[in-house]
Tab-separated table of N, CA and C in Angstrom:
chain	number	residue	atom	x	y	z
A	1	UNK	N	58.876	133.110	423.149
A	1	UNK	CA	58.711	134.205	424.078
A	1	UNK	C	59.626	135.346	423.660
A	2	UNK	N	59.101	136.541	423.687
A	2	UNK	CA	59.926	137.705	423.349
A	2	UNK	C	61.053	137.830	424.366
A	3	UNK	N	62.215	138.205	423.897
A	3	UNK	CA	63.349	138.373	424.795
A	3	UNK	C	64.248	137.165	424.897
A	4	UNK	N	63.951	136.106	424.161
A	4	UNK	CA	64.814	134.929	424.114
A	4	UNK	C	65.620	134.969	422.820
A	5	UNK	N	66.767	134.295	422.823
A	5	UNK	CA	67.560	134.164	421.609
A	5	UNK	C	67.245	132.822	420.979
A	6	UNK	N	66.914	132.846	419.695
A	6	UNK	CA	66.573	131.642	418.951
A	6	UNK	C	67.584	131.442	417.843
A	7	UNK	N	67.737	130.191	417.423
A	7	UNK	CA	68.676	129.834	416.369
A	7	UNK	C	67.881	129.376	415.158
A	8	UNK	N	68.078	130.059	414.036
A	8	UNK	CA	67.392	129.727	412.794
A	8	UNK	C	68.349	128.958	411.903
A	9	UNK	N	67.922	127.789	411.470
A	9	UNK	CA	68.728	126.965	410.586
A	9	UNK	C	68.511	127.422	409.150
A	10	UNK	N	69.604	127.596	408.400
A	10	UNK	CA	69.502	128.009	407.011
A	10	UNK	C	69.503	126.823	406.055
A	11	UNK	N	69.264	125.627	406.575
A	11	UNK	CA	69.158	124.477	405.681
A	11	UNK	C	67.734	124.422	405.115
A	12	UNK	N	67.393	123.352	404.441
A	12	UNK	CA	66.086	123.245	403.800
A	12	UNK	C	64.935	123.230	404.794
A	13	UNK	N	65.206	122.822	406.046
A	13	UNK	CA	64.119	122.751	407.025
A	13	UNK	C	63.733	124.129	407.547
A	14	UNK	N	64.698	125.034	407.652
A	14	UNK	CA	64.409	126.356	408.205
A	14	UNK	C	63.932	126.290	409.644
A	15	UNK	N	64.406	125.285	410.369
A	15	UNK	CA	63.929	125.082	411.737
A	15	UNK	C	64.432	126.181	412.678
A	16	UNK	N	63.646	126.439	413.697
A	16	UNK	CA	63.984	127.411	414.728
A	16	UNK	C	64.068	126.672	416.048
A	17	UNK	N	65.190	126.861	416.761
A	17	UNK	CA	65.353	126.206	418.056
A	17	UNK	C	65.817	127.230	419.088
A	18	UNK	N	65.472	127.008	420.363
A	18	UNK	CA	65.896	127.951	421.399
A	18	UNK	C	67.405	127.908	421.596
A	19	UNK	N	68.014	129.088	421.772
A	19	UNK	CA	69.444	129.184	422.053
A	19	UNK	C	69.645	129.618	423.498
A	20	UNK	N	69.069	130.742	423.878
A	20	UNK	CA	69.092	131.222	425.267
A	20	UNK	C	67.676	131.618	425.654
A	21	UNK	N	67.141	130.933	426.637
A	21	UNK	CA	65.786	131.222	427.099
A	21	UNK	C	65.792	131.319	428.613
A	22	UNK	N	64.799	131.949	429.144
A	22	UNK	CA	64.687	132.047	430.594
A	22	UNK	C	63.902	133.273	430.994
A	23	UNK	N	63.908	133.560	432.282
A	23	UNK	CA	63.099	134.687	432.766
A	23	UNK	C	63.666	136.059	432.389
A	24	UNK	N	64.955	136.144	432.126
A	24	UNK	CA	65.545	137.433	431.758
A	24	UNK	C	65.384	137.676	430.262
A	25	UNK	N	65.661	138.899	429.846
A	25	UNK	CA	65.558	139.281	428.442
A	25	UNK	C	66.940	139.315	427.827
A	26	UNK	N	67.115	138.602	426.741
A	26	UNK	CA	68.367	138.610	425.990
A	26	UNK	C	68.063	139.103	424.582
A	27	UNK	N	68.870	140.045	424.094
A	27	UNK	CA	68.728	140.471	422.705
A	27	UNK	C	69.997	141.144	422.213
A	28	UNK	N	69.939	141.629	420.967
A	28	UNK	CA	71.074	142.262	420.291
A	28	UNK	C	72.292	141.340	420.246
A	29	UNK	N	72.061	140.102	419.901
A	29	UNK	CA	73.146	139.114	419.836
A	29	UNK	C	73.984	139.303	418.587
A	30	UNK	N	75.278	139.088	418.727
A	30	UNK	CA	76.234	139.194	417.623
A	30	UNK	C	77.200	138.011	417.712
A	31	UNK	N	77.404	137.325	416.624
A	31	UNK	CA	78.345	136.200	416.584
A	31	UNK	C	79.716	136.725	416.187
A	32	UNK	N	80.755	136.231	416.849
A	32	UNK	CA	82.123	136.693	416.595
A	32	UNK	C	82.551	136.369	415.167
A	33	UNK	N	83.548	137.092	414.655
A	33	UNK	CA	84.005	136.834	413.278
A	33	UNK	C	84.448	135.401	413.018
A	34	UNK	N	84.971	134.709	414.020
A	34	UNK	CA	85.390	133.318	413.795
A	34	UNK	C	84.261	132.318	414.061
A	35	UNK	N	83.084	132.820	414.446
A	35	UNK	CA	81.917	131.963	414.641
A	35	UNK	C	81.917	131.152	415.920
A	36	UNK	N	82.864	131.380	416.820
A	36	UNK	CA	82.967	130.573	418.047
A	36	UNK	C	82.283	131.186	419.263
A	37	UNK	N	81.922	132.466	419.204
A	37	UNK	CA	81.417	133.168	420.378
A	37	UNK	C	80.196	134.005	420.017
A	38	UNK	N	79.338	134.199	421.007
A	38	UNK	CA	78.181	135.063	420.815
A	38	UNK	C	78.171	136.098	421.935
A	39	UNK	N	78.082	137.364	421.557
A	39	UNK	CA	77.951	138.463	422.514
A	39	UNK	C	76.495	138.918	422.463
A	40	UNK	N	75.958	139.278	423.604
A	40	UNK	CA	74.555	139.698	423.668
A	40	UNK	C	74.359	140.556	424.903
A	41	UNK	N	73.217	141.216	424.970
A	41	UNK	CA	72.894	141.952	426.184
A	41	UNK	C	71.769	141.231	426.904
A	42	UNK	N	71.834	141.273	428.228
A	42	UNK	CA	70.829	140.610	429.051
A	42	UNK	C	70.596	141.426	430.310
A	43	UNK	N	69.378	141.344	430.818
A	43	UNK	CA	69.057	142.021	432.075
A	43	UNK	C	69.007	141.038	433.248
A	44	UNK	N	69.725	139.931	433.136
A	44	UNK	CA	69.684	138.905	434.183
A	44	UNK	C	70.200	139.411	435.524
A	45	UNK	N	71.045	140.453	435.528
A	45	UNK	CA	71.574	141.009	436.784
A	45	UNK	C	70.660	142.093	437.354
A	46	UNK	N	69.601	142.437	436.630
A	46	UNK	CA	68.720	143.507	437.060
A	46	UNK	C	68.861	144.750	436.183
A	47	UNK	N	69.949	144.831	435.441
A	47	UNK	CA	70.123	145.889	434.433
A	47	UNK	C	70.818	145.270	433.229
A	48	UNK	N	70.741	145.941	432.107
A	48	UNK	CA	71.339	145.390	430.893
A	48	UNK	C	72.859	145.421	430.980
A	49	UNK	N	73.461	144.272	430.728
A	49	UNK	CA	74.917	144.110	430.697
A	49	UNK	C	75.261	143.292	429.455
A	50	UNK	N	76.544	143.307	429.090
A	50	UNK	CA	77.028	142.548	427.943
A	50	UNK	C	77.661	141.252	428.432
A	51	UNK	N	77.299	140.160	427.777
A	51	UNK	CA	77.831	138.838	428.103
A	51	UNK	C	78.358	138.178	426.836
A	52	UNK	N	79.296	137.258	427.017
A	52	UNK	CA	79.796	136.435	425.912
A	52	UNK	C	79.692	134.980	426.340
A	53	UNK	N	79.282	134.134	425.387
A	53	UNK	CA	79.198	132.689	425.607
A	53	UNK	C	79.790	131.980	424.392
A	54	UNK	N	80.195	130.723	424.573
A	54	UNK	CA	80.612	129.935	423.405
A	54	UNK	C	79.418	129.747	422.474
A	55	UNK	N	79.689	129.665	421.197
A	55	UNK	CA	78.615	129.467	420.230
A	55	UNK	C	78.945	128.265	419.349
A	56	UNK	N	78.033	127.354	419.129
A	56	UNK	CA	76.631	127.371	419.523
A	56	UNK	C	76.349	126.703	420.868
A	57	UNK	N	77.375	126.195	421.538
A	57	UNK	CA	77.179	125.488	422.820
A	57	UNK	C	77.202	126.511	423.957
A	58	UNK	N	76.120	127.280	424.068
A	58	UNK	CA	76.071	128.408	424.997
A	58	UNK	C	76.131	127.991	426.467
A	59	UNK	N	75.883	126.743	426.763
A	59	UNK	CA	75.926	126.291	428.157
A	59	UNK	C	77.347	125.977	428.629
A	60	UNK	N	78.342	126.099	427.732
A	60	UNK	CA	79.726	125.754	428.090
A	60	UNK	C	80.493	126.886	428.776
A	61	UNK	N	79.865	128.015	429.055
A	61	UNK	CA	80.543	129.110	429.739
A	61	UNK	C	79.806	130.413	429.568
A	62	UNK	N	80.166	131.406	430.403
A	62	UNK	CA	79.550	132.732	430.318
A	62	UNK	C	80.482	133.726	430.971
A	63	UNK	N	80.745	134.835	430.280
A	63	UNK	CA	81.594	135.902	430.803
A	63	UNK	C	80.816	137.208	430.745
A	64	UNK	N	80.785	137.931	431.861
A	64	UNK	CA	80.170	139.249	431.874
A	64	UNK	C	81.233	140.264	431.471
A	65	UNK	N	81.011	140.958	430.370
A	65	UNK	CA	81.987	141.878	429.810
A	65	UNK	C	81.839	143.274	430.394
A	66	UNK	N	80.629	143.756	430.507
A	66	UNK	CA	80.389	145.114	431.004
A	66	UNK	C	80.131	145.105	432.497
A	67	UNK	N	80.339	146.251	433.109
A	67	UNK	CA	79.932	146.459	434.497
A	67	UNK	C	79.392	147.884	434.557
A	68	UNK	N	78.293	148.080	435.193
A	68	UNK	CA	77.690	149.410	435.206
A	68	UNK	C	76.749	149.642	434.040
A	69	UNK	N	76.369	148.583	433.359
A	69	UNK	CA	75.420	148.678	432.262
A	69	UNK	C	76.071	148.621	430.899
A	70	UNK	N	75.378	148.014	429.957
A	70	UNK	CA	75.872	147.924	428.591
A	70	UNK	C	74.803	147.401	427.659
A	71	UNK	N	74.882	147.830	426.406
A	71	UNK	CA	73.929	147.358	425.399
A	71	UNK	C	74.583	147.382	424.022
A	72	UNK	N	73.970	146.709	423.085
A	72	UNK	CA	74.346	146.732	421.673
A	72	UNK	C	75.801	146.334	421.407
A	73	UNK	N	76.174	145.096	421.702
A	73	UNK	CA	77.545	144.669	421.403
A	73	UNK	C	77.775	144.523	419.900
A	74	UNK	N	78.962	144.897	419.454
A	74	UNK	CA	79.376	144.734	418.058
A	74	UNK	C	80.844	144.301	418.063
A	75	UNK	N	81.155	143.227	417.346
A	75	UNK	CA	82.529	142.741	417.236
A	75	UNK	C	83.289	143.544	416.193
A	76	UNK	N	84.553	143.850	416.460
A	76	UNK	CA	85.440	144.364	415.409
A	76	UNK	C	85.674	143.225	414.429
A	77	UNK	N	85.863	143.530	413.179
A	77	UNK	CA	86.038	142.487	412.167
A	77	UNK	C	87.277	141.633	412.435
A	78	UNK	N	88.266	142.222	413.103
A	78	UNK	CA	89.478	141.467	413.431
A	78	UNK	C	89.214	140.436	414.521
A	79	UNK	N	88.149	140.637	415.293
A	79	UNK	CA	87.854	139.755	416.412
A	79	UNK	C	88.643	140.089	417.661
A	80	UNK	N	89.432	141.156	417.633
A	80	UNK	CA	90.267	141.507	418.784
A	80	UNK	C	89.652	142.565	419.685
A	81	UNK	N	88.460	143.074	419.317
A	81	UNK	CA	87.771	144.056	420.141
A	81	UNK	C	86.282	143.780	420.115
A	82	UNK	N	85.645	144.086	421.232
A	82	UNK	CA	84.198	144.041	421.331
A	82	UNK	C	83.765	145.426	421.790
A	83	UNK	N	82.827	146.019	421.067
A	83	UNK	CA	82.325	147.352	421.401
A	83	UNK	C	80.924	147.234	421.963
A	84	UNK	N	80.552	148.186	422.808
A	84	UNK	CA	79.176	148.270	423.285
A	84	UNK	C	78.896	149.696	423.739
A	85	UNK	N	77.610	149.984	423.930
A	85	UNK	CA	77.163	151.298	424.383
A	85	UNK	C	76.939	151.235	425.890
A	86	UNK	N	77.462	152.233	426.598
A	86	UNK	CA	77.206	152.359	428.037
A	86	UNK	C	76.785	153.801	428.318
A	87	UNK	N	76.459	154.095	429.560
A	87	UNK	CA	76.097	155.461	429.933
A	87	UNK	C	77.259	156.417	429.679
A	88	UNK	N	78.496	155.936	429.773
A	88	UNK	CA	79.675	156.780	429.551
A	88	UNK	C	79.924	157.039	428.071
A	89	UNK	N	79.486	156.140	427.196
A	89	UNK	CA	79.714	156.306	425.761
A	89	UNK	C	79.914	154.977	425.067
A	90	UNK	N	80.606	155.032	423.940
A	90	UNK	CA	80.943	153.825	423.197
A	90	UNK	C	82.201	153.238	423.819
A	91	UNK	N	82.127	151.977	424.204
A	91	UNK	CA	83.185	151.323	424.968
A	91	UNK	C	83.853	150.244	424.120
A	92	UNK	N	85.161	150.114	424.274
A	92	UNK	CA	85.936	149.072	423.611
A	92	UNK	C	86.545	148.154	424.666
A	93	UNK	N	86.469	146.863	424.399
A	93	UNK	CA	87.088	145.867	425.279
A	93	UNK	C	87.974	144.975	424.413
A	94	UNK	N	89.268	144.881	424.732
A	94	UNK	CA	90.118	143.953	423.972
A	94	UNK	C	89.748	142.513	424.308
A	95	UNK	N	89.681	141.668	423.285
A	95	UNK	CA	89.294	140.264	423.499
A	95	UNK	C	90.208	139.349	422.693
A	96	UNK	N	90.302	138.130	423.157
A	96	UNK	CA	90.959	137.043	422.427
A	96	UNK	C	89.878	135.999	422.186
A	97	UNK	N	89.549	135.758	420.919
A	97	UNK	CA	88.418	134.878	420.620
A	97	UNK	C	88.850	133.449	420.298
A	98	UNK	N	90.056	133.094	420.739
A	98	UNK	CA	90.478	131.700	420.601
A	98	UNK	C	89.904	130.892	421.753
A	99	UNK	N	90.473	129.763	422.000
A	99	UNK	CA	90.064	128.947	423.162
A	99	UNK	C	91.213	128.977	424.142
A	100	UNK	N	91.085	129.451	425.345
A	100	UNK	CA	89.861	129.948	425.958
A	100	UNK	C	89.592	131.397	425.567
A	101	UNK	N	88.369	131.839	425.840
A	101	UNK	CA	88.008	133.233	425.615
A	101	UNK	C	88.642	134.079	426.717
A	102	UNK	N	89.215	135.210	426.328
A	102	UNK	CA	89.821	136.128	427.298
A	102	UNK	C	89.461	137.544	426.916
A	103	UNK	N	89.350	138.422	427.936
A	103	UNK	CA	89.064	139.824	427.655
A	103	UNK	C	89.806	140.715	428.645
A	104	UNK	N	90.057	141.953	428.217
A	104	UNK	CA	90.807	142.911	429.021
A	104	UNK	C	89.915	143.992	429.605
A	105	UNK	N	90.548	145.096	429.972
A	105	UNK	CA	89.835	146.211	430.591
A	105	UNK	C	89.125	147.069	429.557
A	106	UNK	N	87.946	147.517	429.913
A	106	UNK	CA	87.138	148.362	429.034
A	106	UNK	C	87.671	149.788	429.027
A	107	UNK	N	87.545	150.461	427.882
A	107	UNK	CA	87.891	151.879	427.789
A	107	UNK	C	86.875	152.580	426.897
A	108	UNK	N	86.538	153.793	427.266
A	108	UNK	CA	85.575	154.580	426.500
A	108	UNK	C	86.300	155.166	425.288
A	109	UNK	N	85.781	154.915	424.095
A	109	UNK	CA	86.398	155.441	422.876
A	109	UNK	C	85.631	156.628	422.303
A	110	UNK	N	84.376	156.800	422.715
A	110	UNK	CA	83.577	157.940	422.275
A	110	UNK	C	82.637	158.318	423.410
A	111	UNK	N	82.978	159.381	424.111
A	111	UNK	CA	82.161	159.809	425.253
A	111	UNK	C	80.804	160.321	424.795
A	112	UNK	N	79.793	160.023	425.607
A	112	UNK	CA	78.453	160.524	425.350
A	112	UNK	C	77.786	159.995	424.101
A	113	UNK	N	78.215	158.849	423.623
A	113	UNK	CA	77.656	158.319	422.372
A	113	UNK	C	76.148	158.109	422.464
A	114	UNK	N	75.655	157.627	423.600
A	114	UNK	CA	74.220	157.356	423.710
A	114	UNK	C	73.411	158.641	423.812
A	115	UNK	N	74.054	159.747	424.129
A	115	UNK	CA	73.361	161.035	424.184
A	115	UNK	C	73.410	161.751	422.838
A	116	UNK	N	74.474	161.554	422.067
A	116	UNK	CA	74.669	162.281	420.812
A	116	UNK	C	74.201	161.517	419.588
A	117	UNK	N	74.072	160.201	419.711
A	117	UNK	CA	73.700	159.383	418.568
A	117	UNK	C	72.485	158.541	418.916
A	118	UNK	N	71.760	158.152	417.887
A	118	UNK	CA	70.546	157.380	418.093
A	118	UNK	C	70.907	155.934	418.403
A	119	UNK	N	70.314	155.407	419.465
A	119	UNK	CA	70.545	154.015	419.853
A	119	UNK	C	69.183	153.325	419.891
A	120	UNK	N	68.998	152.384	418.992
A	120	UNK	CA	67.739	151.642	418.918
A	120	UNK	C	67.589	150.757	420.150
A	121	UNK	N	66.368	150.429	420.491
A	121	UNK	CA	66.131	149.504	421.596
A	121	UNK	C	66.632	148.114	421.233
A	122	UNK	N	66.243	147.649	420.062
A	122	UNK	CA	66.676	146.346	419.573
A	122	UNK	C	67.202	146.538	418.155
A	123	UNK	N	68.330	145.917	417.863
A	123	UNK	CA	68.916	146.013	416.535
A	123	UNK	C	70.094	146.970	416.518
A	124	UNK	N	70.770	146.980	415.403
A	124	UNK	CA	71.984	147.790	415.253
A	124	UNK	C	71.665	149.233	414.899
A	125	UNK	N	72.352	150.149	415.537
A	125	UNK	CA	72.261	151.560	415.154
A	125	UNK	C	73.660	152.135	414.940
A	126	UNK	N	74.676	151.263	414.965
A	126	UNK	CA	76.048	151.676	414.652
A	126	UNK	C	76.823	150.466	414.163
A	127	UNK	N	77.956	150.729	413.514
A	127	UNK	CA	78.824	149.648	413.069
A	127	UNK	C	80.263	150.133	413.107
A	128	UNK	N	81.171	149.180	413.062
A	128	UNK	CA	82.605	149.449	413.121
A	128	UNK	C	83.190	149.267	411.720
A	129	UNK	N	84.028	150.215	411.304
A	129	UNK	CA	84.697	150.093	410.002
A	129	UNK	C	85.597	148.855	410.005
A	130	UNK	N	85.886	148.302	408.835
A	130	UNK	CA	86.731	147.102	408.773
A	130	UNK	C	88.088	147.268	409.472
A	131	UNK	N	88.642	148.486	409.469
A	131	UNK	CA	89.930	148.704	410.130
A	131	UNK	C	89.799	148.896	411.637
A	132	UNK	N	88.568	148.961	412.150
A	132	UNK	CA	88.339	149.117	413.586
A	132	UNK	C	88.646	150.500	414.124
A	133	UNK	N	88.917	151.460	413.244
A	133	UNK	CA	89.323	152.805	413.678
A	133	UNK	C	88.226	153.849	413.512
A	134	UNK	N	87.158	153.501	412.822
A	134	UNK	CA	86.070	154.448	412.590
A	134	UNK	C	84.738	153.750	412.836
A	135	UNK	N	83.718	154.576	413.049
A	135	UNK	CA	82.390	154.056	413.335
A	135	UNK	C	81.367	154.768	412.463
A	136	UNK	N	80.347	154.056	412.110
A	136	UNK	CA	79.209	154.632	411.422
A	136	UNK	C	78.070	154.601	412.427
A	137	UNK	N	77.557	155.792	412.763
A	137	UNK	CA	76.505	155.891	413.770
A	137	UNK	C	75.371	156.748	413.235
A	138	UNK	N	74.166	156.378	413.568
A	138	UNK	CA	73.011	157.173	413.183
A	138	UNK	C	72.861	158.321	414.162
A	139	UNK	N	72.670	159.502	413.638
A	139	UNK	CA	72.525	160.673	414.486
A	139	UNK	C	71.106	161.193	414.352
A	140	UNK	N	70.477	161.391	415.488
A	140	UNK	CA	69.121	161.903	415.486
A	140	UNK	C	69.185	163.419	415.494
A	141	UNK	N	68.607	164.029	414.492
A	141	UNK	CA	68.601	165.482	414.383
A	141	UNK	C	67.342	166.034	415.042
A	142	UNK	N	67.523	167.093	415.786
A	142	UNK	CA	66.380	167.798	416.366
A	142	UNK	C	65.908	168.810	415.333
A	143	UNK	N	64.717	168.623	414.803
A	143	UNK	CA	64.201	169.491	413.763
A	143	UNK	C	62.846	170.041	414.169
A	144	UNK	N	62.513	171.137	413.549
A	144	UNK	CA	61.177	171.684	413.738
A	144	UNK	C	60.175	170.711	413.124
A	145	UNK	N	58.946	170.826	413.531
A	145	UNK	CA	57.909	169.952	412.989
A	145	UNK	C	57.850	170.083	411.471
A	146	UNK	N	57.736	168.978	410.814
A	146	UNK	CA	57.686	168.972	409.351
A	146	UNK	C	56.345	169.503	408.875
A	147	UNK	N	56.371	170.193	407.742
A	147	UNK	CA	55.143	170.667	407.121
A	147	UNK	C	54.613	169.592	406.186
A	148	UNK	N	53.338	169.531	406.097
A	148	UNK	CA	52.708	168.604	405.175
A	148	UNK	C	51.955	169.439	404.142
A	149	UNK	N	52.236	169.198	402.865
A	149	UNK	CA	51.555	169.878	401.774
A	149	UNK	C	50.591	168.891	401.142
A	150	UNK	N	49.330	169.259	401.124
A	150	UNK	CA	48.306	168.421	400.529
A	150	UNK	C	47.955	169.019	399.173
A	151	UNK	N	48.085	168.223	398.143
A	151	UNK	CA	47.761	168.665	396.793
A	151	UNK	C	46.519	167.908	396.345
A	152	UNK	N	45.472	168.672	396.059
A	152	UNK	CA	44.234	168.064	395.585
A	152	UNK	C	44.169	168.170	394.071
A	153	UNK	N	43.459	167.268	393.478
A	153	UNK	CA	43.259	167.249	392.028
A	153	UNK	C	44.583	167.257	391.276
A	154	UNK	N	45.563	166.568	391.785
A	154	UNK	CA	46.885	166.561	391.156
A	154	UNK	C	46.884	165.854	389.811
A	155	UNK	N	45.924	164.968	389.619
A	155	UNK	CA	45.881	164.269	388.330
A	155	UNK	C	45.535	165.234	387.196
A	156	UNK	N	44.725	166.237	387.466
A	156	UNK	CA	44.388	167.231	386.444
A	156	UNK	C	45.621	168.028	386.057
A	157	UNK	N	46.410	168.417	387.031
A	157	UNK	CA	47.638	169.146	386.734
A	157	UNK	C	48.615	168.258	385.974
A	158	UNK	N	48.679	166.995	386.333
A	158	UNK	CA	49.562	166.072	385.628
A	158	UNK	C	49.154	165.947	384.168
A	159	UNK	N	47.857	165.870	383.901
A	159	UNK	CA	47.369	165.769	382.520
A	159	UNK	C	47.761	167.003	381.707
A	160	UNK	N	47.742	168.174	382.341
A	160	UNK	CA	48.111	169.403	381.640
A	160	UNK	C	49.605	169.432	381.333
A	161	UNK	N	50.413	168.939	382.240
A	161	UNK	CA	51.871	168.989	382.081
A	161	UNK	C	52.411	167.867	381.191
A	162	UNK	N	51.747	166.733	381.209
A	162	UNK	CA	52.164	165.589	380.413
A	162	UNK	C	50.990	165.123	379.580
A	163	UNK	N	50.818	165.732	378.418
A	163	UNK	CA	49.646	165.370	377.604
A	163	UNK	C	49.749	163.934	377.104
A	164	UNK	N	48.627	163.300	377.025
A	164	UNK	CA	48.562	161.934	376.497
A	164	UNK	C	48.212	161.999	375.031
A	165	UNK	N	48.494	160.979	374.292
A	165	UNK	CA	48.237	160.967	372.839
A	165	UNK	C	46.829	160.632	372.519
């Protein structure tokens, strides 16, 4: 079913098994750098929010990270921050990815990110630099309609410009 999280095995079987399924939609999942946690967005509360669960034993706990909406979680490579997009902008939450999982207060690090940069519905449209201090974001440019040039009989012109032996 679309909107569920599935686990693909990279062994010889290539088996696919359900990870998170149910009536709500879960997507944009990201596994923490140490492989112990999975962050994802879900609309189980009625709007998209960011959640973290143990990985791969997702039934062992659940923490709601965002409040007021959130999408597109991305872990800092250090594992000490979790970023996501909200209506206010790009948000950072300090986290401890040991056992137990702990997280702090959210803070906006880039205001208006969802208005100024392109945010895909599903999939990544930004990433965090290895040092956690910079971001790579896709920016949608507002441009005039593109012109289309149709060239007919181009093979004849090619023959004239590049003679064959």
